[in-house]
């Protein structure tokens, strides 16, 4: 049952390079890595279990594969042994494997059934354990371990009233159901990235449980004419990682920006905004709708706009064009004025500043705008495309320099707030 979360805390890691080989884990489990048991059943979507297993390992998990006899007809044990680095369990033997992994003192952290067929879903819901996968599920649920199911079947099966009833029964028991991708007459297994994210979420500390978080992100534009814009070279990656980490840690997250988080669909609500005025309007409207605890604003919003009326159509490029730019009013200032109790975490890009100058300007910006926190960086010191960046965290609780990948920075920022 996911909400009990009685396991060692999981610290998300950046995936290894795609070309890298995941390291094989020990059969008894490695205390430094959470152990995921991956149950494979008789859906053709089992052919994707190989890549899922590898991706879990790239994200810092050990994986033990358990297969039903029907699952073995879809993908071979040898393939899954290669993917996991462990001997596959396809029958319950004298070692009482289901108890070893998911008993009260079991060594596994989470049971993931992917793919989960209508047959397996209904058996688990009814407490029937006549396959290795359903037997593991019975013990995991009974012991209060997190259980995740990723359904995969034809759509009429997914829409069968009894299957729907059984899914609801499992949800009521604390089982997490990862919604399938409904395409045509298929209810296809969720994307691998989405499944891995749900595993990370289930095993992450819930520091932000019960909190609402708004994230505004991306390289936002300002119009010149109807097809030309002023913009910047922001990647939007830090905003994406912040939204994902907040969701992992239990927050209800809304993301507004121009780089939508499709791989987190179903977990993070996303709304597209490409232009500065559009972003501002959508942020203020969303904050008006409900109480938010935190707002993160790593969005790179243009500091200037074209003075006067917007140019319409496509300006003729055969003649010189002079544009006068004027400073835009800061969205952060409008948000602070309208929502004085909102905890705002702002981000500031500086250029060619010493560390002491960055620290001084960051502290002044927090005080001037009544912010909860600001995260500042020098874009001249490190290219925006750098995999690792240094940033100065300046908040009420701490003032410190942090460095890492976007994912590591996001985790550090949330840890400090």
Tab-separated table of C-alpha atoms in Angstrom:
chain	number	residue	atom	x	y	z
A	1	UNK	CA	0.000	0.000	0.000
A	2	UNK	CA	1.751	3.054	-1.259
A	3	UNK	CA	0.709	5.439	1.471
A	4	UNK	CA	2.367	3.396	4.224
A	5	UNK	CA	5.760	3.820	2.559
A	6	UNK	CA	7.558	1.520	5.018
A	7	UNK	CA	10.905	1.302	3.259
A	8	UNK	CA	14.224	3.049	3.023
A	9	UNK	CA	13.928	6.535	1.550
A	10	UNK	CA	14.688	6.879	-2.147
A	11	UNK	CA	16.880	9.671	-3.438
A	12	UNK	CA	16.284	10.258	-7.167
A	13	UNK	CA	19.338	10.026	-9.381
A	14	UNK	CA	20.062	11.187	-12.878
A	15	UNK	CA	19.898	8.352	-15.354
A	16	UNK	CA	23.172	6.922	-16.597
A	17	UNK	CA	24.062	7.740	-20.203
A	18	UNK	CA	21.857	5.827	-22.606
A	19	UNK	CA	24.816	3.915	-23.936
A	20	UNK	CA	25.987	2.880	-20.465
A	21	UNK	CA	25.581	-0.626	-19.082
A	22	UNK	CA	23.562	-0.850	-15.858
A	23	UNK	CA	25.499	-2.621	-13.139
A	24	UNK	CA	24.220	-5.999	-11.987
A	25	UNK	CA	22.993	-6.078	-8.402
A	26	UNK	CA	23.491	-8.741	-5.742
A	27	UNK	CA	20.825	-11.398	-5.368
A	28	UNK	CA	20.294	-10.527	-1.708
A	29	UNK	CA	19.878	-6.824	-2.399
A	30	UNK	CA	22.221	-3.886	-2.068
A	31	UNK	CA	21.432	-1.607	0.876
A	32	UNK	CA	22.409	1.466	-1.132
A	33	UNK	CA	19.792	0.812	-3.824
A	34	UNK	CA	16.045	0.218	-3.448
A	35	UNK	CA	15.047	-3.187	-4.804
A	36	UNK	CA	12.089	-3.262	-7.195
A	37	UNK	CA	10.326	-6.530	-7.981
A	38	UNK	CA	9.007	-6.368	-11.552
A	39	UNK	CA	6.080	-8.696	-12.230
A	40	UNK	CA	5.526	-9.628	-15.881
A	41	UNK	CA	2.237	-11.136	-17.048
A	42	UNK	CA	0.800	-12.414	-20.335
A	43	UNK	CA	0.259	-9.231	-22.322
A	44	UNK	CA	2.072	-8.526	-25.575
A	45	UNK	CA	3.218	-5.334	-23.827
A	46	UNK	CA	5.644	-7.624	-21.971
A	47	UNK	CA	8.043	-7.051	-24.867
A	48	UNK	CA	8.581	-3.572	-23.374
A	49	UNK	CA	9.551	-5.011	-19.986
A	50	UNK	CA	13.153	-5.409	-21.132
A	51	UNK	CA	13.562	-1.660	-21.712
A	52	UNK	CA	11.592	-0.858	-18.551
A	53	UNK	CA	13.908	-3.029	-16.485
A	54	UNK	CA	16.993	-1.396	-17.948
A	55	UNK	CA	15.591	2.089	-17.388
A	56	UNK	CA	14.810	1.322	-13.746
A	57	UNK	CA	18.406	0.250	-13.254
A	58	UNK	CA	19.714	3.382	-14.948
A	59	UNK	CA	17.721	5.389	-12.394
A	60	UNK	CA	19.484	3.732	-9.477
A	61	UNK	CA	17.240	0.755	-8.697
A	62	UNK	CA	17.981	-2.933	-8.438
A	63	UNK	CA	15.389	-5.087	-10.201
A	64	UNK	CA	14.232	-8.634	-9.480
A	65	UNK	CA	12.000	-10.042	-12.229
A	66	UNK	CA	9.070	-12.350	-11.456
A	67	UNK	CA	7.196	-13.897	-14.384
A	68	UNK	CA	3.941	-15.803	-14.746
A	69	UNK	CA	3.864	-18.721	-17.191
A	70	UNK	CA	1.810	-16.532	-19.549
A	71	UNK	CA	4.447	-13.820	-19.268
A	72	UNK	CA	7.133	-16.315	-20.303
A	73	UNK	CA	5.245	-16.869	-23.550
A	74	UNK	CA	5.674	-13.176	-24.410
A	75	UNK	CA	9.349	-12.585	-23.517
A	76	UNK	CA	12.065	-15.029	-22.547
A	77	UNK	CA	13.524	-15.513	-19.102
A	78	UNK	CA	17.012	-15.210	-20.598
A	79	UNK	CA	16.208	-11.744	-21.938
A	80	UNK	CA	14.920	-10.563	-18.560
A	81	UNK	CA	17.858	-12.137	-16.739
A	82	UNK	CA	20.178	-10.149	-19.007
A	83	UNK	CA	18.156	-6.967	-18.422
A	84	UNK	CA	18.033	-7.339	-14.637
A	85	UNK	CA	21.363	-9.009	-13.891
A	86	UNK	CA	19.483	-11.512	-11.710
A	87	UNK	CA	18.020	-14.969	-12.078
A	88	UNK	CA	14.321	-14.677	-12.951
A	89	UNK	CA	11.752	-16.123	-10.541
A	90	UNK	CA	9.127	-18.109	-12.449
A	91	UNK	CA	7.944	-20.462	-9.698
A	92	UNK	CA	7.636	-20.402	-5.934
A	93	UNK	CA	10.157	-22.821	-4.458
A	94	UNK	CA	11.481	-23.906	-1.091
A	95	UNK	CA	13.057	-20.499	-0.526
A	96	UNK	CA	9.521	-19.077	-0.214
A	97	UNK	CA	10.537	-16.217	-2.480
A	98	UNK	CA	7.301	-14.236	-2.103
A	99	UNK	CA	7.884	-13.981	1.655
A	100	UNK	CA	11.622	-13.383	1.281
A	101	UNK	CA	10.932	-10.317	-0.816
A	102	UNK	CA	7.652	-9.021	0.620
A	103	UNK	CA	7.159	-10.517	4.058
A	104	UNK	CA	7.236	-8.228	7.087
A	105	UNK	CA	11.033	-8.197	6.924
A	106	UNK	CA	11.185	-8.556	3.154
A	107	UNK	CA	14.143	-7.167	1.256
A	108	UNK	CA	12.150	-5.524	-1.562
A	109	UNK	CA	10.962	-1.912	-1.531
A	110	UNK	CA	8.157	-2.031	-4.104
A	111	UNK	CA	6.207	-4.429	-6.342
A	112	UNK	CA	5.565	-3.244	-9.898
A	113	UNK	CA	3.344	-5.294	-12.208
A	114	UNK	CA	4.028	-4.099	-15.745
A	115	UNK	CA	2.227	-5.127	-17.816
A	116	UNK	CA	-0.824	-6.015	-15.738
A	117	UNK	CA	-3.515	-7.922	-17.643
A	118	UNK	CA	-7.240	-7.861	-16.870
A	119	UNK	CA	-6.864	-11.437	-15.610
A	120	UNK	CA	-4.058	-10.559	-13.189
A	121	UNK	CA	-5.763	-7.361	-12.016
A	122	UNK	CA	-8.970	-9.202	-11.168
A	123	UNK	CA	-7.153	-12.036	-9.402
A	124	UNK	CA	-5.146	-9.621	-7.252
A	125	UNK	CA	-8.330	-7.718	-6.381
A	126	UNK	CA	-10.031	-10.961	-5.297
A	127	UNK	CA	-7.028	-12.204	-3.321
A	128	UNK	CA	-6.474	-15.124	-5.691
A	129	UNK	CA	-2.805	-16.085	-5.874
A	130	UNK	CA	-2.388	-18.897	-8.384
A	131	UNK	CA	0.637	-17.519	-10.281
A	132	UNK	CA	3.998	-16.248	-9.137
A	133	UNK	CA	2.927	-12.670	-9.870
A	134	UNK	CA	-0.404	-12.843	-8.010
A	135	UNK	CA	1.246	-14.632	-5.070
A	136	UNK	CA	3.866	-11.893	-4.788
A	137	UNK	CA	1.065	-9.300	-4.966
A	138	UNK	CA	-0.919	-10.949	-2.168
A	139	UNK	CA	2.068	-10.877	0.182
A	140	UNK	CA	3.130	-7.344	-0.800
A	141	UNK	CA	-0.351	-5.905	-0.222
A	142	UNK	CA	-0.746	-7.859	3.012
A	143	UNK	CA	2.582	-6.532	4.292
A	144	UNK	CA	1.758	-2.940	3.384
A	145	UNK	CA	4.483	-2.626	0.754
A	146	UNK	CA	3.944	-0.226	-2.172
A	147	UNK	CA	2.287	-1.954	-5.135
A	148	UNK	CA	1.991	-0.385	-8.601
A	149	UNK	CA	0.053	-1.797	-11.554
A	150	UNK	CA	0.488	-0.716	-15.189
A	151	UNK	CA	-2.544	-2.102	-17.073
A	152	UNK	CA	-2.224	-3.153	-20.719
A	153	UNK	CA	-5.087	-4.704	-22.690
A	154	UNK	CA	-7.653	-4.063	-25.385
A	155	UNK	CA	-9.903	-1.144	-24.501
A	156	UNK	CA	-13.152	-3.185	-24.216
A	157	UNK	CA	-11.437	-5.273	-21.526
A	158	UNK	CA	-10.264	-2.135	-19.702
A	159	UNK	CA	-13.832	-0.773	-19.850
A	160	UNK	CA	-15.424	-4.004	-18.592
A	161	UNK	CA	-17.542	-3.042	-15.538
A	162	UNK	CA	-16.036	-5.786	-13.365
A	163	UNK	CA	-12.466	-4.850	-14.345
A	164	UNK	CA	-13.279	-1.216	-13.508
A	165	UNK	CA	-14.736	-2.337	-10.180
A	166	UNK	CA	-11.640	-4.400	-9.409
A	167	UNK	CA	-9.320	-1.508	-10.248
A	168	UNK	CA	-11.294	0.721	-7.877
A	169	UNK	CA	-11.108	-1.963	-5.196
A	170	UNK	CA	-7.334	-2.099	-5.582
A	171	UNK	CA	-7.032	1.686	-5.433
A	172	UNK	CA	-9.065	1.665	-2.214
A	173	UNK	CA	-6.540	-0.836	-0.818
A	174	UNK	CA	-3.679	1.557	-1.525
A	175	UNK	CA	-2.516	0.072	-4.824
A	176	UNK	CA	-1.375	2.683	-7.357
A	177	UNK	CA	-2.772	2.167	-10.863
A	178	UNK	CA	-0.688	3.815	-13.588
A	179	UNK	CA	-3.212	4.894	-16.210
A	180	UNK	CA	-2.722	3.334	-19.647
A	181	UNK	CA	-2.508	5.261	-22.901
A	182	UNK	CA	-5.908	4.927	-24.559
A	183	UNK	CA	-5.405	4.848	-28.322
A	184	UNK	CA	-8.083	3.519	-30.659
A	185	UNK	CA	-9.302	0.178	-29.330
A	186	UNK	CA	-6.215	-0.289	-27.143
A	187	UNK	CA	-5.417	0.596	-23.552
A	188	UNK	CA	-1.650	0.548	-24.048
A	189	UNK	CA	0.817	0.311	-21.203
A	190	UNK	CA	1.979	3.725	-19.958
A	191	UNK	CA	5.273	5.102	-21.265
A	192	UNK	CA	8.441	3.784	-19.671
A	193	UNK	CA	9.434	7.224	-18.361
A	194	UNK	CA	6.002	7.629	-16.754
A	195	UNK	CA	6.270	4.236	-15.043
A	196	UNK	CA	9.773	4.946	-13.736
A	197	UNK	CA	8.586	8.324	-12.457
A	198	UNK	CA	5.700	6.683	-10.557
A	199	UNK	CA	8.166	4.260	-8.963
A	200	UNK	CA	10.382	7.167	-7.906
A	201	UNK	CA	7.354	9.003	-6.572
A	202	UNK	CA	6.198	6.027	-4.517
A	203	UNK	CA	9.607	5.699	-2.856
A	204	UNK	CA	10.465	9.368	-2.320
A	205	UNK	CA	10.086	11.199	1.015
A	206	UNK	CA	6.835	13.167	1.163
A	207	UNK	CA	8.151	16.508	2.416
A	208	UNK	CA	5.539	18.346	0.322
A	209	UNK	CA	2.648	16.008	1.041
A	210	UNK	CA	-0.655	17.903	1.055
A	211	UNK	CA	0.925	21.044	-0.457
A	212	UNK	CA	0.010	22.769	-3.718
A	213	UNK	CA	2.832	23.966	-5.945
A	214	UNK	CA	2.758	26.118	-9.076
A	215	UNK	CA	5.764	26.057	-11.422
A	216	UNK	CA	6.206	28.655	-14.191
A	217	UNK	CA	8.954	27.621	-16.577
A	218	UNK	CA	10.525	27.778	-20.014
A	219	UNK	CA	11.993	30.258	-22.474
A	220	UNK	CA	9.099	32.713	-22.631
A	221	UNK	CA	8.693	35.089	-25.585
A	222	UNK	CA	7.610	38.664	-26.271
A	223	UNK	CA	6.029	39.541	-29.610
A	224	UNK	CA	7.679	41.757	-32.219
A	225	UNK	CA	5.053	41.103	-34.884
A	226	UNK	CA	2.711	38.175	-35.487
A	227	UNK	CA	5.530	35.781	-36.376
A	228	UNK	CA	8.680	37.276	-34.789
A	229	UNK	CA	9.563	37.257	-31.115
A	230	UNK	CA	12.071	38.348	-28.492
A	231	UNK	CA	13.229	35.367	-26.465
A	232	UNK	CA	16.292	33.833	-24.775
A	233	UNK	CA	18.301	30.621	-24.740
A	234	UNK	CA	16.836	29.041	-21.606
A	235	UNK	CA	16.412	25.262	-21.854
A	236	UNK	CA	13.534	24.997	-19.377
A	237	UNK	CA	15.096	21.834	-17.953
A	238	UNK	CA	15.444	23.080	-14.377
A	239	UNK	CA	11.759	24.001	-14.228
A	240	UNK	CA	10.823	20.539	-15.460
A	241	UNK	CA	13.007	18.887	-12.829
A	242	UNK	CA	11.572	21.092	-10.068
A	243	UNK	CA	8.012	20.180	-11.055
A	244	UNK	CA	8.919	16.489	-11.151
A	245	UNK	CA	10.704	16.571	-7.788
A	246	UNK	CA	7.809	18.403	-6.120
A	247	UNK	CA	5.449	15.720	-7.433
A	248	UNK	CA	7.776	12.959	-6.234
A	249	UNK	CA	7.692	14.488	-2.773
A	250	UNK	CA	3.906	14.432	-2.594
A	251	UNK	CA	2.847	17.880	-3.811
A	252	UNK	CA	-0.090	18.580	-6.092
A	253	UNK	CA	1.725	20.309	-8.951
A	254	UNK	CA	0.546	22.620	-11.721
A	255	UNK	CA	3.073	23.433	-14.452
A	256	UNK	CA	2.622	26.431	-16.746
A	257	UNK	CA	5.171	26.965	-19.510
A	258	UNK	CA	6.220	26.247	-23.056
A	259	UNK	CA	7.984	22.927	-22.564
A	260	UNK	CA	5.182	20.643	-21.443
A	261	UNK	CA	5.941	17.582	-19.327
A	262	UNK	CA	4.302	14.900	-21.450
A	263	UNK	CA	6.141	12.065	-19.723
A	264	UNK	CA	4.495	13.046	-16.424
A	265	UNK	CA	0.967	13.223	-17.844
A	266	UNK	CA	-1.538	12.074	-15.253
A	267	UNK	CA	0.663	13.163	-12.348
A	268	UNK	CA	1.434	16.804	-13.130
A	269	UNK	CA	-1.188	19.141	-14.540
A	270	UNK	CA	0.270	21.087	-17.468
A	271	UNK	CA	-0.884	24.214	-19.259
A	272	UNK	CA	0.931	25.718	-22.225
A	273	UNK	CA	2.060	29.353	-22.214
A	274	UNK	CA	4.507	30.710	-24.777
A	275	UNK	CA	4.308	34.497	-24.380
A	276	UNK	CA	4.982	36.745	-21.398
A	277	UNK	CA	1.509	38.274	-21.193
A	278	UNK	CA	-0.047	34.837	-21.659
A	279	UNK	CA	2.081	33.295	-18.913
A	280	UNK	CA	1.301	36.132	-16.523
A	281	UNK	CA	-2.451	35.894	-17.152
A	282	UNK	CA	-2.493	32.116	-16.681
A	283	UNK	CA	-0.364	32.236	-13.529
A	284	UNK	CA	-2.551	34.899	-11.896
A	285	UNK	CA	-5.718	33.054	-12.905
A	286	UNK	CA	-4.422	29.760	-11.513
A	287	UNK	CA	-3.402	31.369	-8.230
A	288	UNK	CA	-6.874	32.931	-8.004
A	289	UNK	CA	-8.553	29.546	-8.416
A	290	UNK	CA	-7.174	27.866	-5.345
A	291	UNK	CA	-4.789	28.162	-2.445
A	292	UNK	CA	-1.198	27.470	-3.447
A	293	UNK	CA	1.548	27.044	-0.877
A	294	UNK	CA	4.558	27.566	-3.147
A	295	UNK	CA	5.305	29.129	-6.504
A	296	UNK	CA	8.574	28.347	-8.275
A	297	UNK	CA	9.410	30.717	-11.124
A	298	UNK	CA	12.437	29.550	-13.129
A	299	UNK	CA	10.701	30.864	-16.268
A	300	UNK	CA	13.023	33.012	-18.388
A	301	UNK	CA	10.656	35.914	-19.066
A	302	UNK	CA	11.810	38.729	-21.387
A	303	UNK	CA	12.835	41.816	-19.438
A	304	UNK	CA	11.844	44.039	-22.364
A	305	UNK	CA	8.973	44.463	-24.769
A	306	UNK	CA	8.484	46.502	-27.933
A	307	UNK	CA	7.354	49.991	-26.955
A	308	UNK	CA	3.986	51.120	-28.272
A	309	UNK	CA	1.432	49.049	-30.143
A	310	UNK	CA	2.281	45.563	-31.342
A	311	UNK	CA	3.228	45.289	-34.989
A	312	UNK	CA	0.714	43.221	-36.928
A	313	UNK	CA	1.215	40.677	-39.651
A	314	UNK	CA	4.735	40.116	-40.973
A	315	UNK	CA	6.834	43.254	-41.089
A	316	UNK	CA	8.453	43.750	-44.493
A	317	UNK	CA	12.094	42.702	-44.158
A	318	UNK	CA	13.230	44.566	-47.293
A	319	UNK	CA	13.387	47.834	-45.345
A	320	UNK	CA	15.279	48.794	-42.167
A	321	UNK	CA	13.281	48.474	-38.959
A	322	UNK	CA	13.988	50.318	-35.734
A	323	UNK	CA	12.484	48.961	-32.540
A	324	UNK	CA	12.402	50.755	-29.210
A	325	UNK	CA	12.307	48.419	-26.248
A	326	UNK	CA	11.017	49.269	-22.797
A	327	UNK	CA	11.269	47.303	-19.540
A	328	UNK	CA	8.398	44.949	-18.759
A	329	UNK	CA	6.769	45.011	-15.355
A	330	UNK	CA	7.978	41.989	-13.390
A	331	UNK	CA	5.462	39.174	-13.022
A	332	UNK	CA	6.929	38.295	-9.622
A	333	UNK	CA	6.079	41.778	-8.313
A	334	UNK	CA	2.457	41.449	-9.461
A	335	UNK	CA	2.148	38.013	-7.898
A	336	UNK	CA	3.616	39.201	-4.595
A	337	UNK	CA	1.292	42.195	-4.445
A	338	UNK	CA	-1.812	40.111	-5.085
A	339	UNK	CA	-0.845	37.052	-2.998
A	340	UNK	CA	1.144	38.308	0.003
A	341	UNK	CA	1.229	34.963	1.851
A	342	UNK	CA	2.386	32.859	-1.120
A	343	UNK	CA	5.886	31.414	-0.713
A	344	UNK	CA	7.682	32.496	-3.888
A	345	UNK	CA	10.926	30.884	-5.015
A	346	UNK	CA	12.411	33.092	-7.748
A	347	UNK	CA	15.383	32.516	-10.035
A	348	UNK	CA	17.792	35.212	-11.168
A	349	UNK	CA	20.350	35.105	-13.969
A	350	UNK	CA	23.381	37.379	-13.571
A	351	UNK	CA	26.370	38.074	-15.814
A	352	UNK	CA	30.054	38.314	-14.953
A	353	UNK	CA	29.637	38.663	-11.191
A	354	UNK	CA	31.892	37.476	-8.400
A	355	UNK	CA	30.482	35.118	-5.800
A	356	UNK	CA	30.296	37.905	-3.238
A	357	UNK	CA	28.434	40.128	-5.707
A	358	UNK	CA	25.966	37.330	-6.483
A	359	UNK	CA	25.354	36.743	-2.780
A	360	UNK	CA	24.807	40.458	-2.150
A	361	UNK	CA	22.440	40.955	-5.107
A	362	UNK	CA	20.470	37.813	-4.260
A	363	UNK	CA	19.948	38.890	-0.651
A	364	UNK	CA	18.838	42.361	-1.767
A	365	UNK	CA	16.399	40.872	-4.304
A	366	UNK	CA	14.799	38.660	-1.646
A	367	UNK	CA	14.353	41.608	0.687
A	368	UNK	CA	13.082	43.995	-1.991
A	369	UNK	CA	10.456	41.580	-3.331
A	370	UNK	CA	9.503	39.881	-0.037
A	371	UNK	CA	10.464	36.485	-1.423
A	372	UNK	CA	10.721	33.171	0.358
A	373	UNK	CA	13.849	32.234	-1.594
A	374	UNK	CA	15.904	33.182	-4.624
A	375	UNK	CA	18.273	30.970	-6.592
A	376	UNK	CA	20.895	32.963	-8.507
A	377	UNK	CA	23.499	31.978	-11.072
A	378	UNK	CA	26.137	33.607	-13.274
A	379	UNK	CA	25.566	32.699	-16.910
A	380	UNK	CA	29.001	33.883	-18.003
A	381	UNK	CA	30.800	31.607	-15.561
A	382	UNK	CA	29.056	28.460	-16.822
A	383	UNK	CA	27.404	27.934	-20.190
A	384	UNK	CA	23.658	27.453	-20.024
A	385	UNK	CA	24.112	24.114	-21.792
A	386	UNK	CA	26.446	22.785	-19.067
A	387	UNK	CA	25.271	19.521	-17.549
A	388	UNK	CA	26.233	20.753	-14.077
A	389	UNK	CA	25.742	24.277	-12.784
A	390	UNK	CA	26.597	26.248	-9.650
A	391	UNK	CA	23.822	28.280	-8.036
A	392	UNK	CA	23.479	30.403	-4.924
A	393	UNK	CA	20.505	29.483	-2.746
A	394	UNK	CA	19.357	32.420	-0.628
A	395	UNK	CA	16.381	31.779	1.630
A	396	UNK	CA	15.072	32.227	5.147
A	397	UNK	CA	16.510	28.926	6.366
A	398	UNK	CA	19.800	28.775	4.508
A	399	UNK	CA	22.250	30.634	2.315
A	400	UNK	CA	24.560	28.310	0.465
A	401	UNK	CA	26.116	27.430	-2.876
A	402	UNK	CA	24.813	24.300	-4.530
A	403	UNK	CA	26.113	22.491	-7.603
A	404	UNK	CA	24.879	19.599	-9.707
A	405	UNK	CA	22.779	18.482	-12.613
A	406	UNK	CA	19.305	19.972	-12.999
A	407	UNK	CA	17.810	16.989	-11.179
A	408	UNK	CA	20.309	17.297	-8.325
A	409	UNK	CA	19.772	21.056	-8.084
A	410	UNK	CA	15.990	20.581	-7.967
A	411	UNK	CA	16.325	18.082	-5.117
A	412	UNK	CA	18.707	20.415	-3.231
A	413	UNK	CA	16.420	23.431	-3.659
A	414	UNK	CA	13.358	21.573	-2.397
A	415	UNK	CA	15.337	20.102	0.489
A	416	UNK	CA	16.345	23.586	1.635
A	417	UNK	CA	12.953	25.309	1.408
